[in-house]
Short mmCIF file of C-alpha atoms in Angstrom, two decimals:
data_model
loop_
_atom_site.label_atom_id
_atom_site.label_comp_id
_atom_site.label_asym_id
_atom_site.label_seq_id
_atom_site.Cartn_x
_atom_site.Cartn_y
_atom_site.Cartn_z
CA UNK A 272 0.00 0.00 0.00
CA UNK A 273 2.86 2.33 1.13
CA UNK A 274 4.62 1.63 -2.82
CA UNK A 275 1.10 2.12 -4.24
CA UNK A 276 0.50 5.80 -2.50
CA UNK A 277 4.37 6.46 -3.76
CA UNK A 278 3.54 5.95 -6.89
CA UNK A 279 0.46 7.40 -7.08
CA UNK A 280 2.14 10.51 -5.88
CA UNK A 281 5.09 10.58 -7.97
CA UNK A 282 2.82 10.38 -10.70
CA UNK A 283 0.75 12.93 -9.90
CA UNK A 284 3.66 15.04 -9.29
CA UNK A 285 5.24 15.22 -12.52
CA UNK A 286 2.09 15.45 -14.28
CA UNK A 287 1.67 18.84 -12.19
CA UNK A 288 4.93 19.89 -12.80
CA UNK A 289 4.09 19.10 -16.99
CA UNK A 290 0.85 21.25 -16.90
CA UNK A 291 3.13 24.54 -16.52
CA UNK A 292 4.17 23.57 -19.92
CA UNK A 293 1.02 22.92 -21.58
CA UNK A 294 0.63 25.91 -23.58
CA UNK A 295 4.15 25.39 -25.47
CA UNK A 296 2.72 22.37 -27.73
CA UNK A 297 0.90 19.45 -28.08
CA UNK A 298 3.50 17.30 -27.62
CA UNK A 299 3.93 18.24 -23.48
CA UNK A 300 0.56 17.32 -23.13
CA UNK A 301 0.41 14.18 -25.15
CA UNK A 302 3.42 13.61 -22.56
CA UNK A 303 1.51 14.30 -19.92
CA UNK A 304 -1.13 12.15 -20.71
CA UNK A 305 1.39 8.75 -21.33
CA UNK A 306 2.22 9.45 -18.04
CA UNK A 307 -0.74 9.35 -16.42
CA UNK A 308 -1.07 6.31 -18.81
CA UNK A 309 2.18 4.73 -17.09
CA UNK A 310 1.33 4.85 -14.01
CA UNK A 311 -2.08 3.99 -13.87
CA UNK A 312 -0.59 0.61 -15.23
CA UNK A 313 2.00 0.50 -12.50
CA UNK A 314 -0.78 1.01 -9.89
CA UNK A 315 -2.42 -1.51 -11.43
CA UNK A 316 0.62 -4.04 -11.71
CA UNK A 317 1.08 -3.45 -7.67
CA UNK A 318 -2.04 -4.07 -7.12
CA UNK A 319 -2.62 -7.31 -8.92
CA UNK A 320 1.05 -8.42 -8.08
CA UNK A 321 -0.25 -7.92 -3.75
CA UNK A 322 -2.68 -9.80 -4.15
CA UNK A 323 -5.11 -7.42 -2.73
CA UNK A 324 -7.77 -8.03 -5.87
CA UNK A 325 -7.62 -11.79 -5.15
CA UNK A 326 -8.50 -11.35 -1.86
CA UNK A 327 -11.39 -8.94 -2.76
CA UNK A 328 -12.77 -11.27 -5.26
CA UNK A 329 -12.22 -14.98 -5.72
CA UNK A 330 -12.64 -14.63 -9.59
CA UNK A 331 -15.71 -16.30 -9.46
CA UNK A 332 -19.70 -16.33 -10.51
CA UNK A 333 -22.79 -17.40 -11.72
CA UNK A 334 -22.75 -17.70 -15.64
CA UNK A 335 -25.80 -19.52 -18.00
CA UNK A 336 -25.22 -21.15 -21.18
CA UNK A 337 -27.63 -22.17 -23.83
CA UNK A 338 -26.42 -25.73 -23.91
CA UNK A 339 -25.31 -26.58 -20.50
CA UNK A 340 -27.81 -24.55 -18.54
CA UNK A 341 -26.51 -22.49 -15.08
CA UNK A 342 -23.09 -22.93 -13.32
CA UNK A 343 -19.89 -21.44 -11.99
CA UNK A 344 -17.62 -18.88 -14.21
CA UNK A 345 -13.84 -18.96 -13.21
CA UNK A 346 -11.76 -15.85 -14.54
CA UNK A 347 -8.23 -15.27 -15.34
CA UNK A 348 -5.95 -12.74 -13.66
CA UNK A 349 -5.61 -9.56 -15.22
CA UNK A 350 -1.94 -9.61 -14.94
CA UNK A 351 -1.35 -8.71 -19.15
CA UNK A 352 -3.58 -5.45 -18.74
CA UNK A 353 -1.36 -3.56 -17.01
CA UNK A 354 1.61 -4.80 -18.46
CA UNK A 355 -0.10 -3.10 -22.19
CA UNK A 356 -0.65 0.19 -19.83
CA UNK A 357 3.01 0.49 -18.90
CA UNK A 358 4.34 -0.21 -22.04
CA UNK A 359 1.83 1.79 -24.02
CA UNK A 360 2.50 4.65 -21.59
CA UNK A 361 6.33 4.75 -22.27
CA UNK A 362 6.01 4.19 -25.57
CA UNK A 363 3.87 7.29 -25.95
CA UNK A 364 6.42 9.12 -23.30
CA UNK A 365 9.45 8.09 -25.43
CA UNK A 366 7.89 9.36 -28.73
CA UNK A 367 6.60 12.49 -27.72
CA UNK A 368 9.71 13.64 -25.43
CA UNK A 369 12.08 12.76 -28.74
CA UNK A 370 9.22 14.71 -30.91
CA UNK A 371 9.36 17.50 -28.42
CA UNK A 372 12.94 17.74 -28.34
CA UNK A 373 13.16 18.27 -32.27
CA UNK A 374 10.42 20.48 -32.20
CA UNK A 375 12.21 23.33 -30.20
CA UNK A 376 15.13 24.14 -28.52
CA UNK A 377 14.66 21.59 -25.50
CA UNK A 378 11.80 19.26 -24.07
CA UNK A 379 9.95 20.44 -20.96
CA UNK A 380 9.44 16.09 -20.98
CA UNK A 381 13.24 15.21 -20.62
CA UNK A 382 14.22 18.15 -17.44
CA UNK A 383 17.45 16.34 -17.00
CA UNK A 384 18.58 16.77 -21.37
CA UNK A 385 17.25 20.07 -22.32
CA UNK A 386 20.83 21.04 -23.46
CA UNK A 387 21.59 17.80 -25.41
CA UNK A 388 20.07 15.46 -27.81
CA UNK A 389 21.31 12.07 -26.40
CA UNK A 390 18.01 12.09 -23.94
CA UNK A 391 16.01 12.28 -26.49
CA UNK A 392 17.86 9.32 -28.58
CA UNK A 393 17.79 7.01 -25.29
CA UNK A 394 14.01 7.81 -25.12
CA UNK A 395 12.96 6.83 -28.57
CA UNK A 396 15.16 3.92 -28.25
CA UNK A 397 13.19 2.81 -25.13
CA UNK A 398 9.82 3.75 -26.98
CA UNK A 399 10.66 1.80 -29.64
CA UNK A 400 10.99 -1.22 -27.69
CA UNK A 401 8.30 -0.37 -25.45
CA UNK A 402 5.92 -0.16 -28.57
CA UNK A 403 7.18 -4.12 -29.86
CA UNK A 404 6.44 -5.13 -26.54
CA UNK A 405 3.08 -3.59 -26.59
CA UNK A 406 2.49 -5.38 -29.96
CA UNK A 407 3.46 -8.49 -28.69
CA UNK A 408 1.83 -8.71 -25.76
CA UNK A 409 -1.11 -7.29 -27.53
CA UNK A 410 -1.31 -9.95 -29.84
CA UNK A 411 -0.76 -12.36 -27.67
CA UNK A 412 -3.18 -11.17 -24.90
CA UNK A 413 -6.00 -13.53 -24.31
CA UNK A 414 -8.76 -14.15 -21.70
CA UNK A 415 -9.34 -17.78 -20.50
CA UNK A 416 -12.69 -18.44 -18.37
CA UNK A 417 -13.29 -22.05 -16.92
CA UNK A 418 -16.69 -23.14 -16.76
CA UNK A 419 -18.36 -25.53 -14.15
CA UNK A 420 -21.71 -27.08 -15.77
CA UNK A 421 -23.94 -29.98 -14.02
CA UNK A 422 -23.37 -31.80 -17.24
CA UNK A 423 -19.60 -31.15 -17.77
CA UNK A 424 -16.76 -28.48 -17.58
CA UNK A 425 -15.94 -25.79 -20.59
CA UNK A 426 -13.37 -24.02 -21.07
CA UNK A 427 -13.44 -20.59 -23.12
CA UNK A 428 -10.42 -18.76 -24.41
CA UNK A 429 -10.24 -15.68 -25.94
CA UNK A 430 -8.29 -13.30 -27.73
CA UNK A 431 -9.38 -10.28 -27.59
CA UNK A 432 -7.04 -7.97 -30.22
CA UNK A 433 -7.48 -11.20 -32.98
CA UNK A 434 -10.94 -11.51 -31.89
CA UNK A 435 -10.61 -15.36 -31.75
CA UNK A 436 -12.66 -17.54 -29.39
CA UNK A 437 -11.80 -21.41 -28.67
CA UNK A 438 -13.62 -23.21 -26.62
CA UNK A 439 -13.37 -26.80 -25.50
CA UNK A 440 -16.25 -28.73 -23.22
CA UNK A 441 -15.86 -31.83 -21.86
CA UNK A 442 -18.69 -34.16 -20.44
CA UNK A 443 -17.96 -35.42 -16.82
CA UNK A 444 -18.27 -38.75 -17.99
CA UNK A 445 -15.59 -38.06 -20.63
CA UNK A 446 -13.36 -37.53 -17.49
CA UNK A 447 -11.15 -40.80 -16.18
CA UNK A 448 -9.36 -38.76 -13.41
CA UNK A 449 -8.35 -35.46 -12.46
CA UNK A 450 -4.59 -34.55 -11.10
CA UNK A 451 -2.34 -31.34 -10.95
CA UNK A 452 0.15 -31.39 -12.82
CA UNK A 453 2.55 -28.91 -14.76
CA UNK A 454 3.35 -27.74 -18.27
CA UNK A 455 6.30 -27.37 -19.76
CA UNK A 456 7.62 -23.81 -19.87
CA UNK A 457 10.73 -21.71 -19.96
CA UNK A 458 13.72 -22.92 -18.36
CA UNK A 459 13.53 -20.00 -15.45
CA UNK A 460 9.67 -20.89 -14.78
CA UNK A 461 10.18 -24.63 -14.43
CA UNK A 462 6.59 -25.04 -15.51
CA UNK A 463 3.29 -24.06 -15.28
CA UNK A 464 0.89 -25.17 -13.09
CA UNK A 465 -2.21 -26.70 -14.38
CA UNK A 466 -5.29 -29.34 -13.49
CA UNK A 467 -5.28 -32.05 -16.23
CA UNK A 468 -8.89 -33.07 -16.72
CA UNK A 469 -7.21 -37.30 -18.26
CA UNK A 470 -9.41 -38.21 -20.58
CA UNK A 471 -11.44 -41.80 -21.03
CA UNK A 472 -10.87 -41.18 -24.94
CA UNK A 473 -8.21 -39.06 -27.36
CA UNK A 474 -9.22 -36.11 -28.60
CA UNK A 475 -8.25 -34.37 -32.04
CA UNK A 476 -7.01 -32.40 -32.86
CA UNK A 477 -5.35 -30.63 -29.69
CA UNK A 478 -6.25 -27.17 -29.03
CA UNK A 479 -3.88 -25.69 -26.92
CA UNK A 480 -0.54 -27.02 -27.46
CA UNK A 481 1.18 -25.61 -24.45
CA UNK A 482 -1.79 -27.18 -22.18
CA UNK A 483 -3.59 -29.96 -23.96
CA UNK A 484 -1.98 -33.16 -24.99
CA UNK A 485 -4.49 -36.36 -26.50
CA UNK A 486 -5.37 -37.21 -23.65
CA UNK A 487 -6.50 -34.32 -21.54
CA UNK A 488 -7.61 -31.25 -21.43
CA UNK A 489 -5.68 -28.57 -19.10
CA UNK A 490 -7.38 -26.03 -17.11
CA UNK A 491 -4.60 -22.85 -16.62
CA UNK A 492 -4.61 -22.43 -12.69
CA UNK A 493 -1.24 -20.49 -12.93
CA UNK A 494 -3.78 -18.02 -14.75
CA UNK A 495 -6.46 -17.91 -12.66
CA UNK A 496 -7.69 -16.21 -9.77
CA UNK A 497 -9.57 -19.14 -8.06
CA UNK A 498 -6.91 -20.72 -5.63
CA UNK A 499 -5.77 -23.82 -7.06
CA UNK A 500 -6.01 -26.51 -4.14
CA UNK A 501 -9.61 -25.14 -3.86
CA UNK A 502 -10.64 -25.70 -7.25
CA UNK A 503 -9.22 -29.35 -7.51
CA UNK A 504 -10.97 -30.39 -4.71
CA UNK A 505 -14.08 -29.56 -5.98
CA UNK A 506 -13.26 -31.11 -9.06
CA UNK A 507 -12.52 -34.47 -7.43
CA UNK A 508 -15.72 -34.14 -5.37
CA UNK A 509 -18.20 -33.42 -8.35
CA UNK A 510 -16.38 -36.02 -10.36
CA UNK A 511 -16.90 -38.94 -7.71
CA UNK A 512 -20.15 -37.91 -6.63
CA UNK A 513 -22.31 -36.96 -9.91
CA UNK A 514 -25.64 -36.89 -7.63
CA UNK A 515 -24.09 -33.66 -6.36
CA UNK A 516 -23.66 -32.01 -9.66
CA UNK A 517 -26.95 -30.06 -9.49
CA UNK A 518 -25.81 -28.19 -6.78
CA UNK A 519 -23.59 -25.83 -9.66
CA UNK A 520 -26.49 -24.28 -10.63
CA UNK A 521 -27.39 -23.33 -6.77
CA UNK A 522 -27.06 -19.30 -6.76
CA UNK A 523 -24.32 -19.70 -3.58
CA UNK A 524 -22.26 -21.81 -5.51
CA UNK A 525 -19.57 -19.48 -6.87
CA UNK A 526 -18.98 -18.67 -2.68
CA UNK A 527 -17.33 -22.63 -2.68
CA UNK A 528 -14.65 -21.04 -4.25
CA UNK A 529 -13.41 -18.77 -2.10
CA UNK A 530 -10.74 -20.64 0.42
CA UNK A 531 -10.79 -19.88 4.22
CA UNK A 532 -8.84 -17.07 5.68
CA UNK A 533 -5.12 -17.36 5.67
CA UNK A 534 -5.12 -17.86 9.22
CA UNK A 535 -7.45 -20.51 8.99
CA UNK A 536 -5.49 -22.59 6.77
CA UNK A 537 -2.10 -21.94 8.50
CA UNK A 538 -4.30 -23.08 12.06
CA UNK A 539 -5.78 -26.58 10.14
CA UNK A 540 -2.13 -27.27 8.90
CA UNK A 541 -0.61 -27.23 12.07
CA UNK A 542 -3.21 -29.30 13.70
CA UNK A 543 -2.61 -31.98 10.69
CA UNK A 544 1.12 -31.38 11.37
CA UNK A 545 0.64 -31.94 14.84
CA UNK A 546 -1.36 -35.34 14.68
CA UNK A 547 0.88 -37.24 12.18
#
């Protein structure tokens, strides 16, 4: 919270100090405005990174399809979102501060290189790199929702910028077992971890090649806001008990997902601890 008001103010801050400079050209205040931009997304960032929105909201409610009837909807993080703010935000910066330097004699947006034009090279180098990573992760920005039914599980991705929607549903009978497993990522992540829904038959072709294999179906916990031990449980319970499947479409249900209190869990696991 501290980092968050710090932030908050040193935004706020040079923004005031920019609107002295507003009259000069358009350029200050399209400045001005990446700023804001910036940290908005940095705000943002802290705030998803704290875990404070998790703990606000446990990602989950109640969601009706045409073909499955009512259940539980299970969102994603919104980790990428603020990621496109920051780097849209200095890419903007970087362009206008280089645009305002050639404009005049010196940029009111780089204080610290009025005199010389090698702060206004570095900053159109960074917004140049700012603005691939913008593209990238803009492209590659998607939205994955998992979807409890009475009749089976669905899972929906999207991507929003392609506007490109998979979506995969799998019958609870199609389901052999369900374990937590990981998928194979970068060498510094180690993997990612996932639920496997194993599956009584193959399935072609595969739709997500980082998750799905044949054989199952993954469902992206490392994504999602629903905590993960939760959410398997569940899964094991409706799987072995299918009498108790109506119960999805109960208008408390999306509360199952939200674990107990920290200190709750910290109390149980020392009492397990302390009777094996």
């Amino acid at each position: 919270m501290i980092v968050a008001v710090f932030v908050l103010a040193a935004g706020l801050g040079w923004i005031v100090m920019l609107a002295k400079s507003f009259g000069k050209n358009g350029f200050t205040v399209i400045g001005a405005v990446a700023i804001l931009v910036f940290f908005v997304g940095a705000l943002m960032l802290l705030f998803a990174l704290s875990g404070l929105g998790d703990r606000l909201s446990n990602g989950a409610r109640g969601c009706t399809e045409n073909d499955h009837g009512t259940g539980v909807s299970l969102r994603t993080s919104r980790i990428t979102l603020p990621l496109l703010f920051l780097f849209g935000g200095g890419a903007m910066y970087g362009i206008a501060a280089w645009l305002d330097r050639h404009a005049g004699v010196g940029s009111d947006l780089l204080p610290a290189s009025k005199n010389n034009s090698s702060g206004a090279t570095f900053a159109l180098i960074a917004a140049i790199v700012a603005a691939v990573l913008f593209i990238l992760f803009s492209v590659g920005y998607l939205a994955a929702t998992v979807e409890l039914y009475p009749d089976g599980v669905r899972r929906v991705i999207r991507f929003p910028v392609l506007r490109r929607v998979k979506e995969q549903f799998v019958a609870w009978d199609e389901i052999a077992t369900i374990v937590p497993t990981k998928v194979k990522g970068s060498a510094q992540t180690g993997g990612y971890p996932v639920i496997a829904l194993e599956l009584t038959a193959p399935r072609e072709p595969v739709q997500h090649k980082l998750w799905d294999t044949p054989d199952r179906v993954s469902l992206p916990t490392y994504l999602m806001v629903c905590e993960p031990n939760t959410l398997l449980a569940i899964l094991r319970f409706l799987l072995t008990d299918p009498d108790q499947r109506t119960l999805l479409a109960r208008p408390d249900a999306s509360s199952w997902f939200t674990p107990p209190p920290r200190s709750t869990r910290i109390r149980l696991s020392e009492q397990v601890s302390g009777q094996n």
